[in-house]
Short mmCIF file of C-alpha atoms in Angstrom, two decimals:
data_model
loop_
_atom_site.label_atom_id
_atom_site.label_comp_id
_atom_site.label_asym_id
_atom_site.label_seq_id
_atom_site.Cartn_x
_atom_site.Cartn_y
_atom_site.Cartn_z
CA MET A 1 -38.27 22.34 -47.65
CA GLY A 2 -41.28 24.58 -48.42
CA PRO A 3 -43.15 24.05 -45.10
CA ALA A 4 -39.93 24.43 -43.11
CA LYS A 5 -39.16 27.71 -44.89
CA GLU A 6 -42.68 28.98 -44.11
CA TYR A 7 -42.32 28.02 -40.44
CA ILE A 8 -38.93 29.72 -40.09
CA ASP A 9 -40.13 32.80 -41.96
CA GLN A 10 -43.06 33.29 -39.57
CA TYR A 11 -40.82 32.49 -36.59
CA LEU A 12 -38.34 35.21 -37.60
CA LYS A 13 -41.06 37.76 -38.33
CA GLU A 14 -42.47 37.36 -34.83
CA ASN A 15 -38.97 37.79 -33.42
CA VAL A 16 -38.36 41.03 -35.34
CA LEU A 17 -41.67 42.53 -34.20
CA GLN A 18 -40.97 41.73 -30.55
CA SER A 19 -37.44 43.08 -30.78
CA GLU A 20 -38.90 46.34 -32.11
CA THR A 21 -40.91 46.61 -28.87
CA ILE A 22 -37.73 46.04 -26.85
CA HIS A 23 -36.05 48.86 -28.76
CA ARG A 24 -39.02 51.18 -28.24
CA MET A 25 -39.21 50.35 -24.51
CA LYS A 26 -35.46 50.37 -23.86
CA HIS A 27 -35.71 53.28 -21.43
CA VAL A 28 -38.40 51.45 -19.41
CA ILE A 29 -36.26 48.31 -19.18
CA ARG A 30 -33.28 50.40 -18.06
CA GLU A 31 -35.37 51.99 -15.29
CA PHE A 32 -36.20 48.50 -14.06
CA SER A 33 -32.59 47.31 -14.15
CA LEU A 34 -31.39 50.31 -12.11
CA ARG A 35 -33.44 49.05 -9.13
CA THR A 36 -32.69 45.33 -9.33
CA PRO A 37 -29.65 43.09 -8.97
CA LYS A 38 -27.71 41.59 -11.84
CA VAL A 39 -29.20 38.11 -12.10
CA LEU A 40 -27.94 34.78 -13.40
CA VAL A 41 -30.39 31.89 -13.52
CA THR A 42 -29.56 28.29 -14.36
CA LYS A 43 -32.35 25.96 -15.49
CA CYS A 44 -33.17 22.79 -17.35
CA ILE A 45 -33.45 22.76 -21.17
CA ASP A 46 -37.17 21.96 -20.74
CA GLY A 47 -39.18 24.50 -22.76
CA ARG A 48 -41.90 24.63 -20.09
CA VAL A 49 -39.57 26.44 -17.68
CA HIS A 50 -38.62 29.07 -20.22
CA GLY A 51 -37.85 32.74 -19.72
CA SER A 52 -38.19 35.41 -17.08
CA LYS A 53 -41.92 36.21 -17.30
CA LEU A 54 -42.84 34.29 -14.14
CA LYS A 55 -40.21 36.26 -12.19
CA GLY A 56 -41.44 39.62 -13.42
CA TYR A 57 -38.08 40.53 -14.96
CA PRO A 58 -38.11 42.12 -18.43
CA VAL A 59 -36.30 40.42 -21.29
CA THR A 60 -32.56 41.32 -21.36
CA THR A 61 -32.34 41.80 -17.56
CA ILE A 62 -31.55 38.15 -16.67
CA ARG A 63 -28.73 35.97 -17.95
CA PHE A 64 -29.53 32.27 -18.32
CA GLY A 65 -27.62 29.01 -18.31
CA ARG A 66 -29.46 25.88 -19.46
CA THR A 67 -28.41 22.25 -19.32
CA ASP A 68 -30.40 19.02 -19.26
CA GLY A 69 -31.78 18.65 -15.74
CA ASN A 70 -29.62 21.64 -14.75
CA ILE A 71 -26.79 19.11 -14.49
CA VAL A 72 -23.51 20.93 -14.86
CA SER A 73 -19.88 20.30 -14.08
CA THR A 74 -18.80 22.71 -11.35
CA ASN A 75 -15.18 21.72 -11.85
CA ILE A 76 -12.97 24.79 -12.11
CA ASN A 77 -12.10 23.70 -15.66
CA ASN A 78 -15.67 24.33 -16.87
CA PHE A 79 -14.86 27.74 -18.30
CA TRP A 80 -18.37 28.43 -19.66
CA PHE A 81 -20.06 27.89 -16.29
CA TRP A 82 -17.69 29.95 -14.16
CA ASN A 83 -17.20 32.70 -16.75
CA ARG A 84 -20.97 33.22 -16.88
CA ILE A 85 -20.95 33.77 -13.11
CA ASP A 86 -17.86 36.01 -13.19
CA ARG A 87 -19.56 38.20 -15.81
CA VAL A 88 -22.62 38.83 -13.63
CA VAL A 89 -20.51 39.39 -10.49
CA ASN A 90 -18.31 41.92 -12.25
CA ASP A 91 -21.39 43.58 -13.74
CA ALA A 92 -22.76 44.05 -10.21
CA LEU A 93 -19.47 45.34 -8.79
CA CYS A 94 -19.30 48.00 -11.50
CA ASN A 95 -22.95 48.95 -11.96
CA THR A 96 -24.89 48.18 -8.77
CA PRO A 97 -22.38 48.96 -5.98
CA GLY A 98 -23.64 47.86 -2.58
CA MET A 99 -25.99 45.32 -4.14
CA PRO A 100 -24.67 41.79 -4.74
CA ALA A 101 -25.41 39.86 -7.91
CA LEU A 102 -28.05 37.15 -7.59
CA PHE A 103 -27.60 33.51 -8.64
CA ILE A 104 -30.59 31.13 -8.64
CA ALA A 105 -30.24 27.46 -9.60
CA TYR A 106 -33.62 25.94 -10.50
CA MET A 107 -34.98 22.43 -10.71
CA HIS A 108 -38.51 21.79 -11.97
CA ARG A 109 -41.35 19.50 -11.02
CA SER A 110 -44.99 18.75 -11.82
CA ASP A 111 -47.97 17.70 -9.74
CA ILE A 112 -48.94 15.37 -12.60
CA PRO A 113 -47.20 11.94 -12.60
CA GLY A 114 -44.89 11.54 -15.57
CA LEU A 115 -44.52 15.25 -16.30
CA GLY A 116 -41.52 15.96 -14.08
CA CYS A 117 -37.94 16.50 -15.24
CA ALA A 118 -37.22 14.01 -18.04
CA ALA A 119 -33.46 14.40 -17.60
CA HIS A 120 -33.82 12.98 -14.06
CA GLY A 121 -36.48 10.43 -15.01
CA GLY A 122 -39.02 12.34 -12.93
CA ASN A 123 -36.92 11.81 -9.78
CA GLU A 124 -37.38 15.02 -7.77
CA GLU A 125 -34.71 14.08 -5.25
CA ALA A 126 -32.12 13.72 -8.03
CA ALA A 127 -33.20 17.05 -9.55
CA ARG A 128 -32.92 18.74 -6.16
CA ALA A 129 -29.48 17.21 -5.58
CA ALA A 130 -28.24 18.68 -8.88
CA ILE A 131 -29.15 22.25 -7.96
CA LYS A 132 -28.01 21.84 -4.36
CA GLU A 133 -24.56 20.72 -5.50
CA GLN A 134 -24.39 23.65 -7.90
CA ALA A 135 -25.48 26.20 -5.27
CA GLU A 136 -23.00 24.93 -2.69
CA ALA A 137 -20.13 25.01 -5.20
CA VAL A 138 -20.89 28.65 -6.07
CA ARG A 139 -21.29 29.66 -2.40
CA ASN A 140 -17.84 28.22 -1.69
CA VAL A 141 -16.27 30.56 -4.24
CA PHE A 142 -18.14 33.85 -3.78
CA PRO A 143 -19.02 35.69 -0.54
CA LYS A 144 -22.62 36.86 -0.07
CA GLU A 145 -21.53 40.47 -0.41
CA GLN A 146 -20.59 39.73 -4.03
CA LEU A 147 -23.03 36.99 -5.05
CA TYR A 148 -26.12 35.82 -3.20
CA VAL A 149 -27.12 32.24 -4.01
CA ILE A 150 -30.63 30.74 -3.85
CA GLU A 151 -32.02 27.35 -4.83
CA GLY A 152 -35.31 27.42 -6.72
CA ILE A 153 -38.08 25.00 -7.68
CA THR A 154 -40.46 25.72 -10.57
CA ASN A 155 -43.82 23.96 -10.79
CA THR A 156 -44.32 23.64 -14.56
CA ASP A 157 -48.10 23.21 -14.18
CA LEU A 158 -48.79 26.60 -12.57
CA MET A 159 -45.40 28.29 -13.06
CA SER A 160 -45.20 28.88 -9.32
CA GLU A 161 -41.80 29.22 -7.70
CA THR A 162 -40.36 27.99 -4.44
CA LEU A 163 -37.26 29.81 -3.22
CA VAL A 164 -34.96 27.98 -0.81
CA PHE A 165 -32.48 30.15 1.10
CA ASP A 166 -29.25 28.94 2.64
CA ASP A 167 -30.54 29.27 6.21
CA GLY A 168 -33.38 26.84 5.40
CA THR A 169 -36.11 29.46 4.86
CA ILE A 170 -38.59 28.45 2.16
CA ILE A 171 -40.97 30.83 0.38
CA ASP A 172 -43.50 29.02 -1.82
CA SER A 173 -45.85 30.98 -4.10
CA GLN A 174 -48.28 28.08 -4.37
CA GLU A 175 -48.48 27.88 -0.59
CA ILE A 176 -49.13 31.62 -0.38
CA VAL A 177 -52.00 31.29 -2.88
CA ALA A 178 -53.54 28.48 -0.82
CA ASN A 179 -53.08 30.23 2.55
CA PHE A 180 -54.64 33.50 1.38
CA GLY A 181 -57.36 31.88 -0.70
CA PHE A 182 -56.58 33.97 -3.79
CA ASN A 183 -58.44 33.10 -7.00
CA GLU A 184 -57.62 35.95 -9.39
CA PRO A 185 -54.30 37.73 -10.01
CA SER A 186 -55.90 41.14 -9.36
CA GLU A 187 -56.66 40.08 -5.78
CA ILE A 188 -53.02 40.46 -4.75
CA PHE A 189 -53.18 44.24 -5.35
CA HIS A 190 -54.69 46.95 -3.18
CA SER A 191 -58.18 48.08 -4.23
CA ALA A 192 -56.97 51.71 -4.42
CA PHE A 193 -54.34 50.75 -6.99
CA LEU A 194 -56.77 48.76 -9.11
CA LYS A 195 -59.49 51.40 -9.30
CA TYR A 196 -57.69 54.44 -10.71
CA GLN A 197 -55.43 55.24 -13.65
CA ILE A 198 -51.73 54.96 -12.90
CA LYS A 199 -50.52 58.41 -11.83
CA ASP A 200 -47.23 58.21 -13.70
CA PRO A 201 -48.12 59.86 -17.07
CA ALA A 202 -45.56 57.93 -19.13
CA ILE A 203 -46.60 54.55 -17.72
CA SER A 204 -50.28 55.44 -18.07
CA LYS A 205 -49.74 56.31 -21.73
CA ASN A 206 -47.86 53.04 -22.35
CA VAL A 207 -50.79 51.02 -21.00
CA GLY A 208 -53.41 52.90 -23.02
CA PHE A 209 -54.62 54.99 -20.04
CA LYS A 210 -56.41 51.93 -18.64
CA THR A 211 -56.81 51.28 -14.94
CA PRO A 212 -55.01 48.21 -13.54
CA GLU A 213 -58.45 46.67 -13.01
CA GLU A 214 -59.15 47.01 -16.74
CA LEU A 215 -55.75 45.53 -17.56
CA PHE A 216 -56.72 42.38 -15.65
CA SER A 217 -60.09 42.02 -17.42
CA GLY A 218 -60.95 40.00 -20.50
CA LYS A 219 -60.23 36.48 -21.62
CA VAL A 220 -56.52 37.24 -22.09
CA PRO A 221 -55.53 40.09 -19.71
CA ASP A 222 -53.33 42.82 -21.21
CA PHE A 223 -51.44 42.82 -17.91
CA TYR A 224 -49.62 39.71 -19.15
CA ALA A 225 -50.47 39.34 -22.84
CA ASP A 226 -49.49 42.76 -24.19
CA PHE A 227 -45.69 43.05 -24.35
CA GLN A 228 -45.52 46.84 -24.00
CA THR A 229 -48.05 46.90 -21.15
CA SER A 230 -46.26 44.16 -19.25
CA LEU A 231 -42.86 45.85 -19.57
CA SER A 232 -44.29 49.16 -18.35
CA LEU A 233 -46.00 47.63 -15.32
CA LYS A 234 -42.89 45.73 -14.30
CA SER A 235 -40.88 48.94 -14.22
CA PHE A 236 -43.63 50.78 -12.34
CA LEU A 237 -44.10 48.05 -9.71
CA ILE A 238 -40.41 47.61 -8.89
CA ARG A 239 -40.08 51.40 -8.52
CA GLU A 240 -43.09 51.62 -6.20
CA ILE A 241 -42.08 48.61 -4.09
CA SER A 242 -38.52 49.94 -3.76
CA GLY A 243 -39.94 53.28 -2.60
CA ILE A 244 -42.23 51.66 -0.03
CA ILE A 245 -39.39 49.65 1.51
CA SER A 246 -36.87 52.49 1.53
CA SER A 247 -39.37 54.86 3.16
CA GLY A 248 -40.51 52.27 5.71
CA GLU A 249 -44.16 52.94 4.85
CA ILE A 250 -45.08 49.26 5.02
CA ASP A 251 -48.36 49.72 6.89
CA SER A 252 -49.64 52.67 4.85
CA GLN A 253 -48.81 51.42 1.34
CA LYS A 254 -51.73 51.16 -1.10
CA LEU A 255 -50.17 49.09 -3.86
CA ILE A 256 -50.22 45.45 -2.72
CA GLN A 257 -52.88 43.65 -0.65
CA PRO A 258 -51.68 44.66 2.86
CA ASP A 259 -51.64 41.23 4.51
CA LEU A 260 -49.74 39.72 1.58
CA PHE A 261 -47.15 42.52 1.53
CA HIS A 262 -46.64 42.26 5.28
CA ALA A 263 -46.37 38.44 5.23
CA VAL A 264 -43.71 38.37 2.49
CA TYR A 265 -41.80 41.28 4.02
CA GLN A 266 -41.70 39.57 7.42
CA LYS A 267 -40.57 36.31 5.86
CA LEU A 268 -37.70 38.01 4.06
CA SER A 269 -36.79 39.97 7.21
CA GLY A 270 -36.27 36.72 9.09
CA ILE A 271 -33.71 35.29 6.65
CA LYS A 272 -30.25 35.19 8.18
CA ASP A 273 -27.65 37.38 6.44
CA LEU A 274 -29.91 38.37 3.55
CA PRO A 275 -28.44 41.62 2.14
CA SER A 276 -30.95 44.42 2.69
CA THR A 277 -30.35 45.74 -0.85
CA LEU A 278 -32.00 42.57 -2.21
CA PHE A 279 -35.23 43.06 -0.21
CA PRO A 280 -37.15 45.10 -2.82
CA SER A 281 -36.33 42.88 -5.81
CA LEU A 282 -37.00 39.60 -3.98
CA LEU A 283 -40.26 40.89 -2.52
CA TYR A 284 -41.27 42.10 -5.97
CA GLN A 285 -40.32 38.76 -7.59
CA ILE A 286 -42.32 36.74 -5.04
CA ILE A 287 -45.42 38.93 -5.30
CA TRP A 288 -45.24 38.98 -9.09
CA ASN A 289 -44.96 35.17 -9.15
CA VAL A 290 -47.98 34.79 -6.87
CA ALA A 291 -50.03 36.83 -9.37
CA TYR A 292 -48.50 34.99 -12.33
CA THR A 293 -49.39 31.64 -10.75
CA LEU A 294 -53.00 32.77 -10.36
CA ASN A 295 -53.08 33.91 -13.98
CA GLN A 296 -51.73 30.55 -15.11
CA LYS A 297 -54.33 28.74 -13.00
CA ARG A 298 -57.06 30.91 -14.52
CA LYS A 299 -55.74 30.30 -18.03
CA LEU A 300 -55.66 26.51 -17.59
CA SER A 301 -59.22 26.43 -16.26
CA LYS A 302 -60.47 28.03 -19.50
CA LEU A 303 -58.57 25.78 -21.94
CA PRO A 304 -60.23 22.76 -23.61
CA ALA A 305 -58.88 19.45 -22.31
CA GLU A 306 -56.68 18.78 -25.35
CA GLU A 307 -55.13 22.26 -25.29
CA ARG A 308 -54.64 22.07 -21.53
CA TRP A 309 -52.73 18.80 -21.83
CA LYS A 310 -50.54 20.21 -24.61
CA HIS A 311 -49.79 23.18 -22.40
CA LEU A 312 -48.84 21.01 -19.41
CA ASP A 313 -46.88 18.33 -21.26
CA HIS A 314 -43.88 18.71 -23.55
CA ALA A 315 -44.98 20.35 -26.81
CA GLU A 316 -41.74 21.93 -28.04
CA GLU A 317 -41.59 22.39 -31.82
CA LEU A 318 -37.88 22.95 -32.36
CA ILE A 319 -34.48 22.80 -30.68
CA CYS A 320 -32.73 26.09 -29.85
CA TYR A 321 -28.98 25.83 -29.23
CA GLY A 322 -26.96 28.75 -27.90
CA GLU A 323 -28.05 32.03 -26.32
CA GLY A 324 -30.68 34.74 -26.77
CA PHE A 325 -33.99 32.86 -26.95
CA GLU A 326 -35.81 34.72 -24.15
CA LEU A 327 -38.47 36.15 -26.47
CA LEU A 328 -39.88 32.72 -27.26
CA GLN A 329 -43.06 31.70 -25.50
CA ARG A 330 -43.28 28.84 -23.04
CA ASN A 331 -43.06 25.34 -24.53
CA LYS A 332 -41.96 26.59 -27.96
CA ALA A 333 -38.46 25.12 -27.94
CA VAL A 334 -36.12 22.78 -26.11
CA LEU A 335 -33.34 25.15 -25.03
CA VAL A 336 -29.71 24.02 -25.01
CA LYS A 337 -27.00 26.43 -23.92
CA THR A 338 -23.27 25.99 -23.78
CA GLY A 339 -21.87 25.43 -20.30
CA ARG A 340 -22.66 21.85 -19.26
CA GLY A 341 -19.14 20.77 -20.01
CA ASP A 342 -20.42 18.46 -22.77
CA ASP A 343 -22.95 20.07 -25.13
CA THR A 344 -23.57 16.88 -27.10
CA ASP A 345 -25.13 15.20 -24.06
CA ALA A 346 -27.67 18.00 -23.70
CA LEU A 347 -28.34 17.95 -27.46
CA LEU A 348 -29.01 14.20 -27.31
CA VAL A 349 -31.62 14.75 -24.57
CA ALA A 350 -33.17 17.58 -26.63
CA LYS A 351 -33.28 15.31 -29.68
CA LYS A 352 -35.17 12.62 -27.75
CA VAL A 353 -37.70 15.15 -26.44
CA LEU A 354 -38.33 16.57 -29.91
CA GLU A 355 -38.64 13.11 -31.50
CA LYS A 356 -41.24 12.12 -28.91
CA ASN A 357 -43.17 15.33 -29.47
CA ARG A 358 -43.19 14.80 -33.24
CA GLN A 359 -44.52 11.26 -32.81
CA ASN A 360 -47.50 12.70 -30.93
CA ASP A 361 -47.85 15.70 -33.24
CA PRO A 362 -46.27 14.99 -36.69
CA LYS A 363 -44.97 17.94 -38.74
CA PRO A 364 -44.74 18.32 -42.54
CA TYR A 365 -41.05 19.19 -42.34
CA PRO A 366 -37.86 17.71 -40.82
CA PRO A 367 -36.77 18.66 -37.28
CA ILE A 368 -35.70 22.30 -37.09
CA ILE A 369 -32.66 23.32 -35.05
CA HIS A 370 -32.01 26.99 -34.44
CA LEU A 371 -28.42 27.80 -33.52
CA ASN A 372 -27.85 31.34 -32.25
CA VAL A 373 -24.75 33.15 -31.03
CA GLU A 374 -25.45 36.20 -28.88
CA ILE A 375 -22.96 39.02 -28.44
CA SER A 376 -22.94 41.96 -26.05
CA GLY A 377 -20.79 44.45 -27.96
CA GLU A 378 -20.34 45.95 -31.42
CA LEU A 379 -18.99 44.17 -34.49
CA ARG A 380 -16.65 46.77 -35.94
CA SER A 381 -14.27 44.62 -37.98
CA TRP A 382 -14.09 41.29 -39.76
CA GLU A 383 -11.88 40.00 -36.92
CA ASP A 384 -14.67 40.86 -34.44
CA PHE A 385 -17.22 39.03 -36.54
CA ASN A 386 -15.03 36.01 -37.13
CA GLU A 387 -14.02 35.60 -33.49
CA ASN A 388 -17.39 36.31 -31.88
CA VAL A 389 -19.81 34.92 -34.45
CA SER A 390 -18.54 32.89 -37.43
CA SER A 391 -16.05 30.66 -35.65
CA ARG A 392 -18.45 30.02 -32.75
CA VAL A 393 -21.25 29.10 -35.14
CA ASN A 394 -19.00 26.64 -36.97
CA THR A 395 -17.82 25.04 -33.73
CA MET A 396 -21.41 24.61 -32.55
CA VAL A 397 -22.54 23.23 -35.94
CA ARG A 398 -19.93 20.51 -35.47
CA ASN A 399 -21.73 19.42 -32.29
CA LEU A 400 -24.99 19.27 -34.24
CA GLU A 401 -23.30 17.15 -36.90
CA ALA A 402 -22.16 14.70 -34.21
CA VAL A 403 -25.66 14.35 -32.71
CA PHE A 404 -27.76 14.47 -35.90
CA LYS A 405 -25.37 12.55 -38.16
CA ASN A 406 -27.07 11.16 -41.32
CA GLN A 407 -30.43 12.55 -40.16
CA GLU A 408 -32.51 14.95 -42.21
CA VAL A 409 -32.79 18.22 -40.30
CA VAL A 410 -33.16 21.91 -41.09
CA ILE A 411 -30.62 24.20 -39.41
CA LEU A 412 -31.10 27.93 -38.95
CA THR A 413 -27.90 29.77 -37.96
CA THR A 414 -28.19 33.31 -36.60
CA TYR A 415 -26.56 35.85 -34.33
CA SER A 416 -28.15 38.44 -32.03
CA TYR A 417 -27.24 41.30 -29.71
CA LEU A 418 -27.81 40.96 -25.96
CA ASP A 419 -29.87 44.16 -25.65
CA GLN A 420 -31.89 43.55 -28.81
CA LYS A 421 -32.75 39.81 -29.05
CA ARG A 422 -33.22 40.02 -32.84
CA PHE A 423 -32.06 36.99 -34.83
CA TYR A 424 -29.98 37.83 -37.93
CA PRO A 425 -29.76 34.81 -40.29
CA ILE A 426 -26.29 34.02 -41.64
CA HIS A 427 -24.44 31.32 -43.54
CA THR A 428 -20.89 30.71 -42.27
CA LYS A 429 -20.20 27.38 -44.01
CA LEU A 430 -21.49 25.29 -46.90
CA ASP A 431 -24.07 22.88 -45.55
CA THR A 432 -27.23 21.93 -47.46
CA ARG A 433 -29.10 21.64 -44.15
CA ILE A 434 -28.57 25.35 -43.43
CA SER A 435 -31.43 26.28 -45.68
CA TYR A 436 -32.86 29.72 -44.90
CA PRO A 437 -32.22 31.90 -47.99
CA THR A 438 -31.58 35.23 -46.24
CA ASP A 439 -27.94 35.84 -45.30
CA VAL A 440 -27.21 39.14 -43.55
CA ILE A 441 -23.46 38.93 -44.24
CA SER A 442 -23.61 38.00 -47.92
CA ASP A 443 -21.39 40.30 -50.01
CA ILE A 444 -19.51 41.54 -46.91
CA ASN A 445 -18.21 38.17 -45.73
CA GLY A 446 -14.48 38.77 -45.88
CA GLU A 447 -11.67 41.03 -44.67
CA ASP A 448 -11.65 43.24 -47.77
CA LYS A 449 -15.44 43.56 -47.95
CA PHE A 450 -16.52 43.88 -44.33
CA SER A 451 -17.34 47.18 -42.60
CA GLY A 452 -19.28 47.98 -39.44
CA ILE A 453 -21.48 50.43 -41.35
CA GLY A 454 -22.10 47.86 -44.05
CA LEU A 455 -23.21 45.30 -41.48
CA LYS A 456 -25.56 47.75 -39.75
CA THR A 457 -27.07 48.62 -43.13
CA LYS A 458 -27.66 44.95 -43.94
CA GLU A 459 -29.19 44.37 -40.50
CA ALA A 460 -31.54 47.34 -40.89
CA PHE A 461 -32.54 46.26 -44.38
CA TYR A 462 -33.33 42.74 -43.14
CA ALA A 463 -35.48 44.05 -40.27
CA GLY A 464 -37.30 46.47 -42.56
CA GLU A 465 -38.08 43.73 -45.07
CA MET A 466 -39.42 41.43 -42.34
CA ILE A 467 -41.62 44.13 -40.83
CA SER A 468 -43.02 45.27 -44.16
CA SER A 469 -43.92 41.68 -45.12
CA THR A 470 -45.95 40.97 -41.95
#
C-alpha cells in the first residue's frame, strides 16, 4: 500500500493548503455571497463537469447534487433530493430576502463523438430529458418568487454553458464567443479596466497590485490559476456589475466590453417573469463563463496532443463519494453524491469509468475511493459526532462494500465542514481497506473521552502537521 499512501498523503496536503486560502479569504467570499442568490446545482458524476469555477462562483457558495447522468428520482419519497432543495430555499428566505434561490439542473455534452455523457450512452436527447423532467418537477413545487429554475448544458470540451429558461430563451456562451469573434479572455473586458490597477485597495493588494491586463498574461494566467487572485476578482466583479445594474449606468460602464454587456443585459431583460434581483448574478455568471470558455480554448491550443486528449476525455484517478469535493480540479475524480434514490447504481457507473481509465493509464496501487461526510455546524458532543459523521460514514461504507465486494480497493474516510472544505481523516470501523494511518478522532472516540475542544485541538494539530510537511 506504499504508493497508495503516498498518493493520498499528497492529495490531503493539497487539500489543506487550499483550505487555508479559503480561511484567509473568508471575508472576500462572504462579500460575494451577499450579492448573489443561494444556488443549488445538480450535475452528472462526470469529473469533467466538476465545480463552480466555470460559473465564477467561489468555493462554498454553491451546493451541489451529483448523480450518474443527473438521473434522479423526483418522487416525494426521495428525501435527499427534496431536502437539498428545501435547505437552499430556506437559506434564501432567511438570508437574501427579496431574492429567490436559484436551481440549475445540468446535462453535459461534447463536440467530439464518443465523449458525451457515458451514463446516457452519449445520447444527448436522453440527457436533456433527464434534466427537463427534474426542472419541471421542481417548478411544480416551488413558485418563482421562492426558487427560480433553469436548465443548463455544459460543453465539457470548452466548459461553455448554455442556459435554457422556462420561456424558451436560450443564452449560449459558445455562441456569444462566435458572434463577437473573441479570441482571448481579456477581450471581454473594457480597455479602461484592463489598463490600470484595481482601485479597491484591498482587492489590489490581494492580486499583488497587478493590473487586470497583467493578470491575463503569461502561459497560465493568474486570473484563473492563482486561487487567492481568482477569489478576489470574483468578489470585485460581482460588486461592480451589481452597482452598474442598480444605478442604471449601462451605457457609461467601463468594466465589460460595452457591446457584450449590452447584448447580455438585453437578452436577460426579455425573459418573461425573470426576477429582477437575479439580473446581476446571471449577467455576471454568463460573462464570466464567456471569458472562462476563451481561457479553456486558449489552454487547449497550447497543450501537446496527448495531454489535450487526456484533458478532453475521462481521466479521473479516484472515486469521491459524498459531499465537499469542490476544491478538486477538473477531471480528478468521479463524483458520487447521495440523492439519486439508489447510491449503488451511481457507484457502479463510477466503478466502470475508473476501471476503463486505469486500463488506459495503469496505476501502481488499487483503486482509491474517498468517502467524505460534510457538515455545516459544530460538533460539540459525541452524540453530534456519531449522528452527523460516524453513523453516516458507516452507512455509506456499506454501499461501497456492496459495489466493490471481494475487490482490492483503498478507502479513505473523512469528514469536512461546509465553510472550510478541509478533509479530516478518521476511522469509524475496523476495515483493512481503510488504510490511511492518521485518525483525527483517535483517543477521543467515545462518550467519556470526547470533547469539542479536544476535537478542535486534534483538527488543528493535523492541519499543522500537513502544512509543515509540505
